[in-house]
Short mmCIF file of C-alpha atoms (C1' of nucleotides) in Angstrom, two decimals:
data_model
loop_
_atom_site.label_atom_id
_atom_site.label_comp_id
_atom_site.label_asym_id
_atom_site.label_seq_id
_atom_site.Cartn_x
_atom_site.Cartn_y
_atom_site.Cartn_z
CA UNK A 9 112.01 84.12 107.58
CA UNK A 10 110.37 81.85 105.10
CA UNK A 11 111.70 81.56 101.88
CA UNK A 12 109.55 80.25 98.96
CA UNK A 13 110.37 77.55 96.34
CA UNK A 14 111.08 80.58 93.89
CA UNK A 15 113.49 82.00 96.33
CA UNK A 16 115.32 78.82 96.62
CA UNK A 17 115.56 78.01 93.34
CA UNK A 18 116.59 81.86 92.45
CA UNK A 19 119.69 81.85 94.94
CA UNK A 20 120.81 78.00 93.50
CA UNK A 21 120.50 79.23 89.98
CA UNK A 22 122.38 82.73 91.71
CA UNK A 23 125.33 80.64 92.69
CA UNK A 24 125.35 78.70 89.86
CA UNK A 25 126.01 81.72 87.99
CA UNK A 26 128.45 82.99 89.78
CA UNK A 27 130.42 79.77 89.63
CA UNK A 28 130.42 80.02 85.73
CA UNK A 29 130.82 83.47 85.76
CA UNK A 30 131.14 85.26 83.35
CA UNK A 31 130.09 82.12 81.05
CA UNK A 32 126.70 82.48 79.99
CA UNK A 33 124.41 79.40 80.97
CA UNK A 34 121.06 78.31 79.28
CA UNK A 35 118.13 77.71 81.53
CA UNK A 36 118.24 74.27 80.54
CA UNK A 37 122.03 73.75 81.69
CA UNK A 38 121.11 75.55 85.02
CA UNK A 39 118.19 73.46 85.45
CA UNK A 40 120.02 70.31 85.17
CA UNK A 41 122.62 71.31 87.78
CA UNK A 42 120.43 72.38 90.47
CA UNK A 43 117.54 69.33 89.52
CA UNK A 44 115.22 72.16 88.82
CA UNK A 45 112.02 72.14 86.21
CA UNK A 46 113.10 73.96 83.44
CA UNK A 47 110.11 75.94 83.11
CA UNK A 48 110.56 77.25 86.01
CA UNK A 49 113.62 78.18 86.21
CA UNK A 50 112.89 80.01 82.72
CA UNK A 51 110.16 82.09 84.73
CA UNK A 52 112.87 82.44 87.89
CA UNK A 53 115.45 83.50 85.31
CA UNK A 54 112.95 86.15 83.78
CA UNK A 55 112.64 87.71 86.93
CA UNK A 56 116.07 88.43 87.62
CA UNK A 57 116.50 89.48 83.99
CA UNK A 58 114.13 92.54 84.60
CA UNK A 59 115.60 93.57 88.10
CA UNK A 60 118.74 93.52 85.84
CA UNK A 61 120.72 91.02 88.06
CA UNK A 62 121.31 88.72 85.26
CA UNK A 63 121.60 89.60 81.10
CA UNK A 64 120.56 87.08 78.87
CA UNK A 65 121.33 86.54 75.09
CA UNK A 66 118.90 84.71 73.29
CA UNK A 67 119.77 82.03 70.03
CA UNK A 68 121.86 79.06 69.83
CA UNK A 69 125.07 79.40 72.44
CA UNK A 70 122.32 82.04 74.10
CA UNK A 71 122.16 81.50 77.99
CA UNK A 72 121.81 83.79 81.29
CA UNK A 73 125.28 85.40 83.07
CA UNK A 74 125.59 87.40 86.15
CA UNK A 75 125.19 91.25 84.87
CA UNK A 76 127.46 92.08 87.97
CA UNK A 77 130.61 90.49 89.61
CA UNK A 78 129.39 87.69 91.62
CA UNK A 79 131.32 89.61 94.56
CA UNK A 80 129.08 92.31 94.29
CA UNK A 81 125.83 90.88 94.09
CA UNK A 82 123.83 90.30 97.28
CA UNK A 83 121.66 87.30 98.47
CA UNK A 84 119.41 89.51 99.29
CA UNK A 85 119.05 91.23 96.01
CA UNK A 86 118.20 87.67 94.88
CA UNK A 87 115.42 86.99 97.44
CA UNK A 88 114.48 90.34 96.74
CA UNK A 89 113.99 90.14 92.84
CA UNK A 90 111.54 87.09 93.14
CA UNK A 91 109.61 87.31 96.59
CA UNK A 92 109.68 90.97 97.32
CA UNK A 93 110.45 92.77 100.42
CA UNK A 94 112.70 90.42 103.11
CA UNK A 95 110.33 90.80 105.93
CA UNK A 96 106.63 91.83 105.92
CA UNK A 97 104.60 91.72 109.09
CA UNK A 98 100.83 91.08 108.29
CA UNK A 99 101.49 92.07 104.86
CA UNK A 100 102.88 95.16 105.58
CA UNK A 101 106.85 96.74 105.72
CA UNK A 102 108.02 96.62 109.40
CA UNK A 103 108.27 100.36 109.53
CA UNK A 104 104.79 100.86 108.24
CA UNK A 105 102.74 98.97 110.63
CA UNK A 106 101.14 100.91 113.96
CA UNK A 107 99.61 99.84 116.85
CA UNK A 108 97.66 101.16 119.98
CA UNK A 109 97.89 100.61 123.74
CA UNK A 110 100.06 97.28 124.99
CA UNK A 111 101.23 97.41 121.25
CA UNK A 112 102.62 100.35 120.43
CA UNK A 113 106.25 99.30 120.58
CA UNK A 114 106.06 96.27 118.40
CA UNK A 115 106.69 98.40 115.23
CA UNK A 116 110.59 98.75 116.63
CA UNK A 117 110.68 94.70 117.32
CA UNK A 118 109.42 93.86 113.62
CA UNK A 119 112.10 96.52 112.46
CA UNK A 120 115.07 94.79 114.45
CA UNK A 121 113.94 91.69 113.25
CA UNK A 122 114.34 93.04 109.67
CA UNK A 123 117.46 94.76 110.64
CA UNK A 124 119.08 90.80 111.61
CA UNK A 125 117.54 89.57 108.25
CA UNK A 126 119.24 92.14 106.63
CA UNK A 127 122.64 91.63 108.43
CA UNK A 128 123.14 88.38 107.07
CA UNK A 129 121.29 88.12 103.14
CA UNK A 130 122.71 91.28 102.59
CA UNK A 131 126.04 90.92 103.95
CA UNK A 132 126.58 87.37 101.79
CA UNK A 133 127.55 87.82 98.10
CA UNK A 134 126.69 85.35 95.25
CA UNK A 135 130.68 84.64 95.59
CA UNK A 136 130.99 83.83 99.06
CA UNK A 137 127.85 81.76 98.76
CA UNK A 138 129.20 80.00 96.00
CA UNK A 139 132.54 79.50 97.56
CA UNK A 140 131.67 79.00 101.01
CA UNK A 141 133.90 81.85 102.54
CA UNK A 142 131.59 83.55 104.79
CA UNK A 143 132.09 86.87 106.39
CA UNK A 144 133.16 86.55 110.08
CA UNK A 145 129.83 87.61 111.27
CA UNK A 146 128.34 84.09 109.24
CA UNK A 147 130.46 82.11 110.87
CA UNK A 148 129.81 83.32 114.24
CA UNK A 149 126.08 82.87 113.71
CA UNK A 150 126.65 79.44 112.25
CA UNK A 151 129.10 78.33 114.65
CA UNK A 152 127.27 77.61 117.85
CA UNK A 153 126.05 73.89 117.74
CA UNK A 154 122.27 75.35 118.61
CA UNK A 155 122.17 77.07 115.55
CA UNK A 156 121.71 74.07 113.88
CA UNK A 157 119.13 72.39 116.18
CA UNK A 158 114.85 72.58 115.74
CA UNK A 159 113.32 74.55 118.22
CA UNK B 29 110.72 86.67 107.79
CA UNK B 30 107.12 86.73 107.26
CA UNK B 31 104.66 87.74 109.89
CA UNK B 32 101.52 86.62 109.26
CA UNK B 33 98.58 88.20 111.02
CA UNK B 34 97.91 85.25 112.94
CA UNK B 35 101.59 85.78 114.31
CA UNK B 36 101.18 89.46 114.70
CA UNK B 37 97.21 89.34 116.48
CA UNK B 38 98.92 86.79 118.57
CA UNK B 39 101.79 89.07 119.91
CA UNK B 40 99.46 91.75 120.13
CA UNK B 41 97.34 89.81 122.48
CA UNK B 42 100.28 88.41 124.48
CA UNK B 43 101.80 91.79 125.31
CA UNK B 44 97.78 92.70 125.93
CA UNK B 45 97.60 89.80 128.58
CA UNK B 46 101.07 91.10 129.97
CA UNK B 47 100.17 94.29 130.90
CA UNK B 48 97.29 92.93 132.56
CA UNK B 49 99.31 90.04 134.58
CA UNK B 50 97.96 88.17 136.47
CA UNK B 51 94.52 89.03 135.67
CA UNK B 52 92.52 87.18 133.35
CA UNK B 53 91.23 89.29 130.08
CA UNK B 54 88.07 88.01 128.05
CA UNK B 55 88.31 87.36 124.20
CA UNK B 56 85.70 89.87 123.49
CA UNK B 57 87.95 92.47 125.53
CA UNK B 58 91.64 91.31 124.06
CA UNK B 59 89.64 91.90 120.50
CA UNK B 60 88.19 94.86 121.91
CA UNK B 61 91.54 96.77 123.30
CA UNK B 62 93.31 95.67 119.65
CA UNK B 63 90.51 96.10 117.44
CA UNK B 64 90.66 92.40 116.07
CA UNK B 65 88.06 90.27 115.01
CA UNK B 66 86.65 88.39 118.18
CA UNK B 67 86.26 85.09 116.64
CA UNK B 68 89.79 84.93 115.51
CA UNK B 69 90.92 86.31 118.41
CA UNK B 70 89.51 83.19 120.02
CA UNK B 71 90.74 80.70 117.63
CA UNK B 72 94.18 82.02 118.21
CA UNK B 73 94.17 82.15 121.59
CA UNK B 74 92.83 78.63 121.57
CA UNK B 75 96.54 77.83 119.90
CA UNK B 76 97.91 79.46 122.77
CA UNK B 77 96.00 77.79 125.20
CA UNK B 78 97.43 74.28 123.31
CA UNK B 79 100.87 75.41 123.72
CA UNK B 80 100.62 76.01 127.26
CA UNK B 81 101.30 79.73 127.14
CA UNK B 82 98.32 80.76 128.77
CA UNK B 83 95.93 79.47 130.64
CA UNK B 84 92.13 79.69 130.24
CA UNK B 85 88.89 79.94 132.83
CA UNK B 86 85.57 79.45 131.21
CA UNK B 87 82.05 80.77 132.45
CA UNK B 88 81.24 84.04 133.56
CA UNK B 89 84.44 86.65 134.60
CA UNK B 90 86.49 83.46 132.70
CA UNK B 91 89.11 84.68 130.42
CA UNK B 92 92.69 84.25 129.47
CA UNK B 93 95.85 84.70 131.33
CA UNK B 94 99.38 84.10 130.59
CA UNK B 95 100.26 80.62 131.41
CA UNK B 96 104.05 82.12 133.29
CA UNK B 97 105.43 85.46 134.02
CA UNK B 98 105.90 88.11 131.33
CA UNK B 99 109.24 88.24 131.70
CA UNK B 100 109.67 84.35 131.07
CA UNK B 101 107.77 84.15 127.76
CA UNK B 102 109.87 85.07 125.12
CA UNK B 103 108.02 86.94 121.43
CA UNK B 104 109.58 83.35 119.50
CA UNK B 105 107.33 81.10 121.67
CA UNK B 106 104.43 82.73 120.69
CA UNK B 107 105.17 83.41 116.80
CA UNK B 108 106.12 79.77 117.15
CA UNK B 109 102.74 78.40 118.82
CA UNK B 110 100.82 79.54 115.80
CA UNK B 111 102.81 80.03 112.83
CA UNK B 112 105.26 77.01 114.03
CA UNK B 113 108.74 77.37 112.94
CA UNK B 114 110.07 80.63 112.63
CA UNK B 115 112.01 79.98 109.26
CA UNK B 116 111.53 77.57 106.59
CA UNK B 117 113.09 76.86 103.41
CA UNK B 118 110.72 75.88 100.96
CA UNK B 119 108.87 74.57 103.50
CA UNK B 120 111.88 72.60 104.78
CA UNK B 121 114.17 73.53 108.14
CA UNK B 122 117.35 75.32 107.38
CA UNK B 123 119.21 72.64 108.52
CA UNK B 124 117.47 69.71 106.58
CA UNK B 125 117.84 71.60 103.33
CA UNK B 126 120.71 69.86 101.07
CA UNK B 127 122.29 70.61 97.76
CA UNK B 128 124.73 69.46 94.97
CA UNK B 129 127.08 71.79 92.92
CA UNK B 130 127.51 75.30 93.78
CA UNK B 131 124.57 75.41 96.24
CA UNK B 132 126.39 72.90 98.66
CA UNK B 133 127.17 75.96 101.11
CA UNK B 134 124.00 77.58 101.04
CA UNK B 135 122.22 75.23 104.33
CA UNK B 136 125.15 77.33 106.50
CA UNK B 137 123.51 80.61 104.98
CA UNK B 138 120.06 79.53 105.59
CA UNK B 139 121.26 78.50 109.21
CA UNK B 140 122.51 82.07 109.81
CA UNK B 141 119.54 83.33 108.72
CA UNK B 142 117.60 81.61 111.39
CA UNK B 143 119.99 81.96 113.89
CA UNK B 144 120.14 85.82 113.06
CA UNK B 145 115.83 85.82 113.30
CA UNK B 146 115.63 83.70 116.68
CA UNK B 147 118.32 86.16 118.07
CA UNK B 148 115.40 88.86 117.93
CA UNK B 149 112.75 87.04 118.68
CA UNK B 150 114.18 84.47 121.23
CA UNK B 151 116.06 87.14 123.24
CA UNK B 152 112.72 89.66 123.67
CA UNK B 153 110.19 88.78 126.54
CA UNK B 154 106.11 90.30 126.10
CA UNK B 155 107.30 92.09 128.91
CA UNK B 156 110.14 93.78 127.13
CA UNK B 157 108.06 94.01 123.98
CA UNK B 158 105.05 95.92 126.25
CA UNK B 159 107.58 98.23 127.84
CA UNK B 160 109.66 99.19 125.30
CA UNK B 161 112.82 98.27 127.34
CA UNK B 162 114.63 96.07 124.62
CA UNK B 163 117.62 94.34 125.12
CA UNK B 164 120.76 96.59 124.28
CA UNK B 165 121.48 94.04 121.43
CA UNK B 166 118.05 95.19 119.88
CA UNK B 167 118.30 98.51 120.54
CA UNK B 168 121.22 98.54 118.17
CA UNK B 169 119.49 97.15 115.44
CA UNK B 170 117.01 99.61 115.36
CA UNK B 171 119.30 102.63 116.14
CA UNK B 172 120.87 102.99 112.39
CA UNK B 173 118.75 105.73 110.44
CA UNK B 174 117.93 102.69 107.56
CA UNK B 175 117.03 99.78 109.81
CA UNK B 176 113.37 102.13 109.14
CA UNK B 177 114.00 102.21 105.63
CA UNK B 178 113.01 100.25 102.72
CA UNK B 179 114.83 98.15 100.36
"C1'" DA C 3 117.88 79.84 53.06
"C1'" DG C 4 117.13 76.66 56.47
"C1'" DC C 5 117.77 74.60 60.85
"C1'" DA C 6 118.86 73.96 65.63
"C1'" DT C 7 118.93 76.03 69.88
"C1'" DA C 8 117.84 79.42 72.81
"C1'" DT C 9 115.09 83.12 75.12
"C1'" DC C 10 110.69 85.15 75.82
"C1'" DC C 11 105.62 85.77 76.22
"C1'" DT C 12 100.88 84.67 77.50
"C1'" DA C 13 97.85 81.76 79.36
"C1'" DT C 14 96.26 78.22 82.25
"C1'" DC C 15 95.86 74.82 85.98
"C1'" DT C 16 95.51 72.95 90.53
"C1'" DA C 17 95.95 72.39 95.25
"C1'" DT C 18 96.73 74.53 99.36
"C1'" DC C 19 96.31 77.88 102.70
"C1'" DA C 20 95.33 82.19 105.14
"C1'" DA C 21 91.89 84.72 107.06
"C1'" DG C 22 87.76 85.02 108.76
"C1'" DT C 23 82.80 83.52 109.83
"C1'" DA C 24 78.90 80.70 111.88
"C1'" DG C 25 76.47 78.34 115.21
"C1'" DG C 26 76.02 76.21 119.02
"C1'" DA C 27 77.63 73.02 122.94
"C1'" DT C 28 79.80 73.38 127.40
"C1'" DT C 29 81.29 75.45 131.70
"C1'" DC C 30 80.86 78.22 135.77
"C1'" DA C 31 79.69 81.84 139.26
"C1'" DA C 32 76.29 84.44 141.32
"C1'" DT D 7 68.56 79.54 136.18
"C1'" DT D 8 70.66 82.86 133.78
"C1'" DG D 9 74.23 85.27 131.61
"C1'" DA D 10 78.78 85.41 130.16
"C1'" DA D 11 82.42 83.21 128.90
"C1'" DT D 12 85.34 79.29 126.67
"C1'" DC D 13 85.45 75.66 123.43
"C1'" DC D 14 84.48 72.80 119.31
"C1'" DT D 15 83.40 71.69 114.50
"C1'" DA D 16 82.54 73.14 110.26
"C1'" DC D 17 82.47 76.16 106.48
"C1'" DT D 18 83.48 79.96 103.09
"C1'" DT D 19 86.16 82.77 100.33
"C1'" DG D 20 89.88 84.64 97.92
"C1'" DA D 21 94.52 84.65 96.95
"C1'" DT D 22 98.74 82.55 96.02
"C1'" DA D 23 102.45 79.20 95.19
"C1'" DG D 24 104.17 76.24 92.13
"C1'" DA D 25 104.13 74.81 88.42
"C1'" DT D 26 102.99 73.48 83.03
"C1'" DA D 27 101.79 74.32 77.88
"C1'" DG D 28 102.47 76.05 73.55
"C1'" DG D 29 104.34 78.78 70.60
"C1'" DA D 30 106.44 83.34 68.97
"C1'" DT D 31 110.93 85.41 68.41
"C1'" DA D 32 115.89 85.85 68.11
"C1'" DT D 33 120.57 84.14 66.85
"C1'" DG D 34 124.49 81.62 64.96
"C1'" DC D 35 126.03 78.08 61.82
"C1'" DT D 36 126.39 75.69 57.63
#
DNA sequence: AGCATATCCTATCTATCAAGTAGGATTCAA
DNA sequence: TTGAATCCTACTTGATAGATAGGATATGCT
């Protein structure tokens, strides 16, 4: 589960959002807040424009706003808009990938691993990121002390 | 959750050197029986040989075995041995990431997301992985109809 | 009209890394 | 001593992440 720079940046922008919601924010203003480089977050912004997760409005007062309710928008549809597919194994979707002799049943580990992936960044709206309010299943995961250790 | 091929040729070779347990397999025939490039078969098993999870006899009928029993080697030790940690953010651990603002919650999300990838990984031996015979818990998570579909 | 403030578009840069290759030194059993 | 194997160092190659640059375009205000 690696998420890139871009994904980072796209969820903190995401919540940031969702906080001001239904304000509309310039990429500028957003940049500021999270300590992001503006151009970047311009290009980060883009990208969620065109998967339609946030509308923009350009000119003076212009800015970006959730085109959803932040309750209703996924993490995952986030991570999604900038990096692609949650989980790739080799490249390849979990479901796609094929193997022969001692192998062969890896295809249905990869896909559980997606499935757990899943359960969480698309369980977790903008809102409940933003606010902290986890569902129960979050909170289980996050409550064990080992959760939080290196391995 | 990004598998890179050095993570997946290395699970394919450790559920290789499973089914053969205790017998030692050459390079040239791990390669062979996955059809993967011999040298970098070599080079990965050479990162499994650092990490102690299996053990290596040079000269002639040398070869490669793993290092404890099949059952005892869980699918996270060897993602971890050469891809190291199995999620980053932005090249950080989950639990070292820190923000300001609205992000301030998202290190518990990241933390679930780990906890939710190890509890695949972590929890499935090569010997469950070469058999088939998941635990029930990953069963599960592959039973739904769109745990094989895209998103 | 003119200006300030935004988004938006295209292009470019740079360093790092993944993936794989090459060649040979070393080890060991028969 | 020979053949088969591991082991070691180095290299290549292409792609990608993570930006940055400059300006064209849109909008609201006075």
């Amino acid at each position: 589960m690696q998420v890139s720079a871009r994904g980072e940046y796209a969820v903190r922008i995401a919540v940031t959002l969702a906080t001001g919601h239904p304000r509309t924010i310039s990429a500028s203003s957003l940049a500021a807040a999270q300590a992001l480089p503006r151009k970047f977050a311009e290009v980060i912004l883009g990208d969620l424009r065109r998967a339609h997760l946030v509308d923009s409005v350009r000119g003076v007062e212009g800015g970006y706003r959730l085109a959803r309710d932040p309750g209703d928008v996924s993490v995952g549809e986030v991570l999604r808009a900038v990096d692609g597919p949650l989980s790739e194994v080799r490249g390849r979707r979990p479901e796609e990938t094929s193997y022969e002799g001692a192998a062969v049943n890896l295809p249905r580990l990869w896909v559980a691993a997606r499935a757990a992936v899943r359960s969480v960044f698309d369980e977790v709206s903008l809102a409940q990121a933003a606010t902290g309010e986890f569902p129960v299943r979050i909170a289980e995961l996050t409550a064990a002390d080992d959760a939080w250790m290196p391995r």
